[in-house]
PDB file of C-alpha atoms in Angstrom:
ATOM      1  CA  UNK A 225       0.000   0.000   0.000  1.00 51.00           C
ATOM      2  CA  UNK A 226       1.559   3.397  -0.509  1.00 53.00           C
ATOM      3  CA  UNK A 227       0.742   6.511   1.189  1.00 58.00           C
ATOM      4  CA  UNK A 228      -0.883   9.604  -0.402  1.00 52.00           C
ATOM      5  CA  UNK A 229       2.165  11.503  -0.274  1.00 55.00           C
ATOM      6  CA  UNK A 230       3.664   9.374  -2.575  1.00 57.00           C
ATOM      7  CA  UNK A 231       1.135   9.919  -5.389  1.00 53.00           C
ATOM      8  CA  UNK A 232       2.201  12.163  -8.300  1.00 54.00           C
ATOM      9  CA  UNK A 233       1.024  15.453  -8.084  1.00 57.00           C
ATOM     10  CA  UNK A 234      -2.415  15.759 -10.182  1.00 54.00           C
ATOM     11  CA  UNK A 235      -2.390  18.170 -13.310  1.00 52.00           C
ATOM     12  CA  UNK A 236      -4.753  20.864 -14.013  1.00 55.00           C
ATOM     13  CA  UNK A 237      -8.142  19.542 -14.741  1.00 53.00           C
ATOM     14  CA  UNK A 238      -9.498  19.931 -18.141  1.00 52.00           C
ATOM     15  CA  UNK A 239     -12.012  22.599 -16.636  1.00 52.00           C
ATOM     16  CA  UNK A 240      -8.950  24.597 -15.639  1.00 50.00           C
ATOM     17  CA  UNK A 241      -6.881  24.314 -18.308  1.00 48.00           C
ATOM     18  CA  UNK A 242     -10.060  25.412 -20.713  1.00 51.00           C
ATOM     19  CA  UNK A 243     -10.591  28.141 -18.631  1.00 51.00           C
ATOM     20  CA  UNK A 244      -7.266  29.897 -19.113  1.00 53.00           C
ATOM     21  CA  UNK A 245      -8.065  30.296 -22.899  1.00 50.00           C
ATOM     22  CA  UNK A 246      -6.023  30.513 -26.105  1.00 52.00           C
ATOM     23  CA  UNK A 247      -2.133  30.771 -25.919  1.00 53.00           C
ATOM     24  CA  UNK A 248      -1.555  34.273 -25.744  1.00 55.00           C
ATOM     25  CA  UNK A 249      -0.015  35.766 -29.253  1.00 59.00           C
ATOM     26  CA  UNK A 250       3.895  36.159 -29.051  1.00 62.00           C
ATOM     27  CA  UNK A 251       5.447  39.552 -27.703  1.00 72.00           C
ATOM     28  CA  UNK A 252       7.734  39.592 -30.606  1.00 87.00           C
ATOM     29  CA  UNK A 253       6.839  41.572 -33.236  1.00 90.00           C
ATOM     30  CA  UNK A 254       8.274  39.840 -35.596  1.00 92.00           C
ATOM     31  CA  UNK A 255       6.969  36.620 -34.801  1.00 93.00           C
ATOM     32  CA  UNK A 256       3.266  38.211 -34.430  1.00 93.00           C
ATOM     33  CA  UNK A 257       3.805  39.671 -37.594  1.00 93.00           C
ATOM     34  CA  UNK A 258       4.664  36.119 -39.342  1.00 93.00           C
ATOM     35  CA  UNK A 259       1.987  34.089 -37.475  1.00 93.00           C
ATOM     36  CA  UNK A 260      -0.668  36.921 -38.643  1.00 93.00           C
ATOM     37  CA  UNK A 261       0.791  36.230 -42.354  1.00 93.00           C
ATOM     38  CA  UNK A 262       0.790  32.701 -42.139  1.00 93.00           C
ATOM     39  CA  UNK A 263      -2.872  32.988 -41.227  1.00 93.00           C
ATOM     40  CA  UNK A 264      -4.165  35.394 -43.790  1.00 93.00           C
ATOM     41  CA  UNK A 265      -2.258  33.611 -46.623  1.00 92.00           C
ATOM     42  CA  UNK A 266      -3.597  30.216 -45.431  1.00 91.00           C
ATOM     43  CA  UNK A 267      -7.179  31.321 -46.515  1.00 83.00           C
ATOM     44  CA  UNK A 268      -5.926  32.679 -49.951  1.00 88.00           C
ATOM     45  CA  UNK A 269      -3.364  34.214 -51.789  1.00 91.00           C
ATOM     46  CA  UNK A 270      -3.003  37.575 -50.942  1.00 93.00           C
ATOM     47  CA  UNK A 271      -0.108  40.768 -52.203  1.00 94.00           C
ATOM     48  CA  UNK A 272       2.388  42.403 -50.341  1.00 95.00           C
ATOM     49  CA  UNK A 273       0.546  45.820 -49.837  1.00 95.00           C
ATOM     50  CA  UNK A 274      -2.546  43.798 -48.605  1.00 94.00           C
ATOM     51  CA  UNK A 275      -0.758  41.934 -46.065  1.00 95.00           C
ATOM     52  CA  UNK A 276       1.171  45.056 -44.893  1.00 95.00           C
ATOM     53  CA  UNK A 277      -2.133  46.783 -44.345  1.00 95.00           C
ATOM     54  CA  UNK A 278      -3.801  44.091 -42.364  1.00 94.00           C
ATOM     55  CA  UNK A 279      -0.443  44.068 -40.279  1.00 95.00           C
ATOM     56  CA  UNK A 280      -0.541  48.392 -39.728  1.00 95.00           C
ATOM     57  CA  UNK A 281      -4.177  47.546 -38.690  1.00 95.00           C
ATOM     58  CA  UNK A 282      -2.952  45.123 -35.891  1.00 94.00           C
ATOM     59  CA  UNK A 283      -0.238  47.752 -34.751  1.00 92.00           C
ATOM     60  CA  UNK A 284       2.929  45.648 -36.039  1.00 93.00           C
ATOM     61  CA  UNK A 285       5.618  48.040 -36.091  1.00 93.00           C
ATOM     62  CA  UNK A 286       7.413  49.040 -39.493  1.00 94.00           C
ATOM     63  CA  UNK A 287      10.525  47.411 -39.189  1.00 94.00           C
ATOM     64  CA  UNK A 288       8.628  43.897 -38.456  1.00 94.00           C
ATOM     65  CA  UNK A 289       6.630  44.659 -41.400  1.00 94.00           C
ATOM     66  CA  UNK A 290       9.180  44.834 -43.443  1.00 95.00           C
ATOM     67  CA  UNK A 291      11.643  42.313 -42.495  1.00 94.00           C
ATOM     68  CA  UNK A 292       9.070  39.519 -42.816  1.00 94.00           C
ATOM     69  CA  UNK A 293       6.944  40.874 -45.934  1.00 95.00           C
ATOM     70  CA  UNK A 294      10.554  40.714 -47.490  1.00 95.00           C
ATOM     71  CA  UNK A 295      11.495  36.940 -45.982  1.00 94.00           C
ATOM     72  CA  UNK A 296       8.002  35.851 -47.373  1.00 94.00           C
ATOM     73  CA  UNK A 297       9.192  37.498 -50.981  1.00 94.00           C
ATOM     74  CA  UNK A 298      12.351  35.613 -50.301  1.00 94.00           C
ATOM     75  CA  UNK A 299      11.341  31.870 -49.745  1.00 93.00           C
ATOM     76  CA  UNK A 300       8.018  32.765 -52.144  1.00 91.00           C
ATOM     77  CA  UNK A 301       5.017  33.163 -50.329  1.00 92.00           C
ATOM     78  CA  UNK A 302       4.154  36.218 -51.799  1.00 94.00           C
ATOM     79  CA  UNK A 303       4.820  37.008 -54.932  1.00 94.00           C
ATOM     80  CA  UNK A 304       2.125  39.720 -56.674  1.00 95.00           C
ATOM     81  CA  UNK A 305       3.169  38.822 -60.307  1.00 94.00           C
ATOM     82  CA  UNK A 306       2.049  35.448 -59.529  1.00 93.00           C
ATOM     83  CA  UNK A 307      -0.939  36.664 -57.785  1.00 94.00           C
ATOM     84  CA  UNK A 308      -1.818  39.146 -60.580  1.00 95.00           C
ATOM     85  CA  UNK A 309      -1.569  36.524 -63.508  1.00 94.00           C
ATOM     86  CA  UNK A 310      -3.851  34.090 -61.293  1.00 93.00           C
ATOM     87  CA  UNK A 311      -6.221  36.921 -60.371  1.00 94.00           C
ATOM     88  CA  UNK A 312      -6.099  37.771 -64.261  1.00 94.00           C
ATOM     89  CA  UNK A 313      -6.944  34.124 -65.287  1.00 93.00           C
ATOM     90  CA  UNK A 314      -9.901  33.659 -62.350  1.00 92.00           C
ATOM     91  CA  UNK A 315     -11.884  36.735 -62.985  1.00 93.00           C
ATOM     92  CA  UNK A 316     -11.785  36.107 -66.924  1.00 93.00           C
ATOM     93  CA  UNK A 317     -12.741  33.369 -67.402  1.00 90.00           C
ATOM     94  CA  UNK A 318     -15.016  32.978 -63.701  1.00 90.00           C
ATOM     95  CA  UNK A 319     -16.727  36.638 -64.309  1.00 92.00           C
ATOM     96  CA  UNK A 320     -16.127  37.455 -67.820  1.00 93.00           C
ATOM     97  CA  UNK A 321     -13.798  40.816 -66.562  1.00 94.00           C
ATOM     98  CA  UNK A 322     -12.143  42.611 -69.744  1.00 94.00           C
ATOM     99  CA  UNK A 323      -8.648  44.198 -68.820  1.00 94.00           C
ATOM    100  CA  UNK A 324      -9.925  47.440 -67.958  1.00 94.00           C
ATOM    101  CA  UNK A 325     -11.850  45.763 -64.959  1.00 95.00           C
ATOM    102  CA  UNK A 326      -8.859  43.377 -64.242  1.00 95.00           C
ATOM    103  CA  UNK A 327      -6.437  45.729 -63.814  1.00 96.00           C
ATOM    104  CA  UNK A 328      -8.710  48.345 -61.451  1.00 96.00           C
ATOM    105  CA  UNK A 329      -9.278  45.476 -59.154  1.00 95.00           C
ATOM    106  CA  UNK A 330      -5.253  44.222 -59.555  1.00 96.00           C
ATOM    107  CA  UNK A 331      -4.540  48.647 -58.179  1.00 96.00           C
ATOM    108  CA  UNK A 332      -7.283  48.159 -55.761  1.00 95.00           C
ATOM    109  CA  UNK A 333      -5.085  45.514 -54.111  1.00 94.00           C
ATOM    110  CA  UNK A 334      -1.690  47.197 -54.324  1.00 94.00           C
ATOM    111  CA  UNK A 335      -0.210  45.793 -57.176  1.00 95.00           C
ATOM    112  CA  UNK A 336       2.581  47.829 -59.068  1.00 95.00           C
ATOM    113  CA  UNK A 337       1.485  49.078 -62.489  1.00 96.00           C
ATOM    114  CA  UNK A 338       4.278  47.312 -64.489  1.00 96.00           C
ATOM    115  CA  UNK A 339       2.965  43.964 -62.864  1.00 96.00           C
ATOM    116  CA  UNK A 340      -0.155  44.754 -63.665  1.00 96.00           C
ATOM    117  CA  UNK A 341       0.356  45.542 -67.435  1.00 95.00           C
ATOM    118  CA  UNK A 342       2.343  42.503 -67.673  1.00 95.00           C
ATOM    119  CA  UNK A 343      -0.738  40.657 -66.229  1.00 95.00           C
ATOM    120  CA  UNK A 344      -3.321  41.514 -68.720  1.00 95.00           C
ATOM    121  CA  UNK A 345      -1.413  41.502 -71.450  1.00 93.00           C
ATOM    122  CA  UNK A 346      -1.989  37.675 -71.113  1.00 90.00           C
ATOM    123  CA  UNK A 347      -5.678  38.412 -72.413  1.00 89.00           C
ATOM    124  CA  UNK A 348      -4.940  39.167 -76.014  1.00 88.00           C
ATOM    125  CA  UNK A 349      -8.070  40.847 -77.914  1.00 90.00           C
ATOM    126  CA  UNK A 350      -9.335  37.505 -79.732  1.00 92.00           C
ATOM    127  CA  UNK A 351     -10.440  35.834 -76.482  1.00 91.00           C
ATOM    128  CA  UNK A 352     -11.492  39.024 -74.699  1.00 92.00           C
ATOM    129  CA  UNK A 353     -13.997  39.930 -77.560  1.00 94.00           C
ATOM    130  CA  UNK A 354     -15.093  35.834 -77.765  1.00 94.00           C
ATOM    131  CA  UNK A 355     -15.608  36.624 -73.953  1.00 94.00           C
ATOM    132  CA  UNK A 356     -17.562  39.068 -73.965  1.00 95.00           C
ATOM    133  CA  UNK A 357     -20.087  37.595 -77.472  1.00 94.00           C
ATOM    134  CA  UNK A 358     -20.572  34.285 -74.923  1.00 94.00           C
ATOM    135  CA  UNK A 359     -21.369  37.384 -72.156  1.00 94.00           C
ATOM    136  CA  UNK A 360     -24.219  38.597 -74.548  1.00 94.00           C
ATOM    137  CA  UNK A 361     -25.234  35.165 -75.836  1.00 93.00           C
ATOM    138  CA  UNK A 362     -25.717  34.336 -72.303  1.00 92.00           C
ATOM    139  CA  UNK A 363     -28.011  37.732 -71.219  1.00 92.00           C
ATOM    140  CA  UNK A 364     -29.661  38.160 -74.564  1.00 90.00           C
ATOM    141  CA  UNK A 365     -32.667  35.104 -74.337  1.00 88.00           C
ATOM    142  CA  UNK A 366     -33.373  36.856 -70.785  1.00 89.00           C
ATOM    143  CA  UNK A 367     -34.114  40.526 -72.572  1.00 88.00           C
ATOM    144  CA  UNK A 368     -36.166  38.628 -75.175  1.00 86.00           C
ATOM    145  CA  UNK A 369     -39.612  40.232 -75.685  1.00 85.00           C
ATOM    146  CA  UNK A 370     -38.390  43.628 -74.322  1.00 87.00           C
ATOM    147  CA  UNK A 371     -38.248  46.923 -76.955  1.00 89.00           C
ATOM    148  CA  UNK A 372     -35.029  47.171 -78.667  1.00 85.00           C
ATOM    149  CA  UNK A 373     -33.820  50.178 -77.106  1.00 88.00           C
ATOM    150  CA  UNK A 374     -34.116  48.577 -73.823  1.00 90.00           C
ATOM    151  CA  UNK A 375     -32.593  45.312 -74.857  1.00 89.00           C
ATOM    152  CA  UNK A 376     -29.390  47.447 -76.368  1.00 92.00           C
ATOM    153  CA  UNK A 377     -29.204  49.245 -73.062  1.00 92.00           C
ATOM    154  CA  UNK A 378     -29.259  46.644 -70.926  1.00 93.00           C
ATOM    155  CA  UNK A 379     -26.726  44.584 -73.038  1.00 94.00           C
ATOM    156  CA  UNK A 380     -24.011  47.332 -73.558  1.00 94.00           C
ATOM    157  CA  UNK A 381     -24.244  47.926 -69.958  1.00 94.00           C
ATOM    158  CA  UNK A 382     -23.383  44.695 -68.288  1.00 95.00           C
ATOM    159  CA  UNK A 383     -20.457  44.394 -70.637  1.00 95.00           C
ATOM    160  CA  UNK A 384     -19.534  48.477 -69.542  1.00 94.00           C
ATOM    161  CA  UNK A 385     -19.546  47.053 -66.022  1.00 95.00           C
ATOM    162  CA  UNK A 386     -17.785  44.445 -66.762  1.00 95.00           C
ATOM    163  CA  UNK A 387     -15.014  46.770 -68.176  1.00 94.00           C
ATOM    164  CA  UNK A 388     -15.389  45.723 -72.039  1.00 95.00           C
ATOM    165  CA  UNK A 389     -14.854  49.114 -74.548  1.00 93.00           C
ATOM    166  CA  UNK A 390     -17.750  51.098 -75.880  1.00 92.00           C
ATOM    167  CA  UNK A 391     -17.022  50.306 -79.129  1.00 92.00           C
ATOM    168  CA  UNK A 392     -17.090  46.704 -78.703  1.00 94.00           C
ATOM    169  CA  UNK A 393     -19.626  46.152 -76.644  1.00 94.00           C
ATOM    170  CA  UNK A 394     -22.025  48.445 -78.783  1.00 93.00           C
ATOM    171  CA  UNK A 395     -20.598  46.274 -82.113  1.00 94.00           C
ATOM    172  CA  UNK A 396     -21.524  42.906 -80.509  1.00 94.00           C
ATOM    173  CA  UNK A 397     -25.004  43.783 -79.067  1.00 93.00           C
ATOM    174  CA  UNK A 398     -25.686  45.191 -82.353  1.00 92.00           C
ATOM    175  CA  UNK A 399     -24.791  41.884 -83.965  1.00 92.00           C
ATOM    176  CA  UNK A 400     -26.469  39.363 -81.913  1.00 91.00           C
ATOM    177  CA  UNK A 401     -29.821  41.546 -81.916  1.00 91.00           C
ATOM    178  CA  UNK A 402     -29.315  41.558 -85.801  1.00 90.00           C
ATOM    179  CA  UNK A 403     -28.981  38.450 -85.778  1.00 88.00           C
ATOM    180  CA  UNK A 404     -32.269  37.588 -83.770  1.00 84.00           C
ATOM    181  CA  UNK A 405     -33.772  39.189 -85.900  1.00 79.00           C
ATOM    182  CA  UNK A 406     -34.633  42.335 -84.041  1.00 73.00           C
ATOM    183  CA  UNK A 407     -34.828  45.684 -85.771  1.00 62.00           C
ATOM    184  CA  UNK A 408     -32.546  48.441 -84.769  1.00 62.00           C
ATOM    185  CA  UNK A 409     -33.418  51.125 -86.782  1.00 59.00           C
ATOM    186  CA  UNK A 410     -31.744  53.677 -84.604  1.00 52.00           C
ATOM    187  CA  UNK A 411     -28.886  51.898 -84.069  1.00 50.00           C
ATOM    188  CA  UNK A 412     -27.593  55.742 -84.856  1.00 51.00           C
ATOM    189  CA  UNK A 413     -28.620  57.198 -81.712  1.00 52.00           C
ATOM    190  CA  UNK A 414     -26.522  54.891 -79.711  1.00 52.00           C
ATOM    191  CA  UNK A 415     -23.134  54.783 -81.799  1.00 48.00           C
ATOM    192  CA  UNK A 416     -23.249  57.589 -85.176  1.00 40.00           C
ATOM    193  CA  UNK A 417     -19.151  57.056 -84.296  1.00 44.00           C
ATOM    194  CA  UNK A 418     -19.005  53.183 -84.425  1.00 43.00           C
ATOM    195  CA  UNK A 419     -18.764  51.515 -87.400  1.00 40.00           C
TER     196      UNK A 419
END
């Protein structure tokens, strides 16, 4: 039989040790810095100037910004040329963007002008202009049965959101209505410039 005092002393219970919460985040800035990287970029890719921000918002001092923002560059977990050519890729071919759209989103999120020419630049003219026929093709059987006017509007408009020229878009509404059939006998008003 052994005595009591020679039992090992018990560890927290589980109630305690649940009640003293998460580990607390490191003191070093640099470290905090990192493990508030590693986190964002875990959910998705994301550029420099983005994760630079999120760090200012959390108080991370300069220097600690900038010493890991530039090891990340280093080993290549951030690189916004890679980021911009995905980006480019996604949001043609998911949303139908033309490069006008493509590259105000790419500035929105801190990427450097050059990178972002280089980026669309991938999208030559051919496959932008295919995009944005299958963009009308798509919308047009849903303004069926509306005026003409209204259908043209409505057309030319999504593809202006979507960043696609006026000259284009006005050019390929024209020629799917025409080709429906529909009359557009002042097809003037909305272009007398287009050809």
């Amino acid at each position: 039989m052994t005595r009591r005092s020679d039992w090992p002393e018990p560890g927290p219970a589980p109630a305690q040790a649940q009640a003293a919460g998460p580990p607390a985040e490191p003191a070093d800035p640099v470290q905090r810095a990192r493990s508030i990287c590693l986190g964002l970029l875990a959910g998705t890719p994301r550029t420099r100037r983005q994760l630079a921000d999120a760090l200012r918002r959390r108080e991370i001092p300069e220097e600690a910004i900038a010493e890991v923002l530039d090891r990340f560059e280093e080993v290549g977990l951030i690189d916004d040329a890679l980021f911009a050519e995905a980006w480019v890729e996604s949001r043609h071919h998911g949303r139908g963007l033309a490069r006008r759209a493509l590259a105000r989103e790419l500035r929105t999120k801190g990427v450097a002008p050059a990178v972002i020419d280089q980026a669309v630049d991938q999208l030559d003219p051919e496959r932008e202009e295919e995009t944005a026929r299958a963009l009308v093709a798509r919308r047009l059987q849903a303004t069926r049965g509306l005026p003409s006017a209204k259908r043209m509007r409505r057309l030319v408009g999504m593809l202006a959101r979507k960043g696609y020229a006026e000259g284009l878009a006005l050019r390929l509404v024209r020629e799917a209505l025409e080709a429906e059939g529909d009359s557009l006998e002042s097809w003037e008003d909305y272009a007398p410039d287009t050809p």
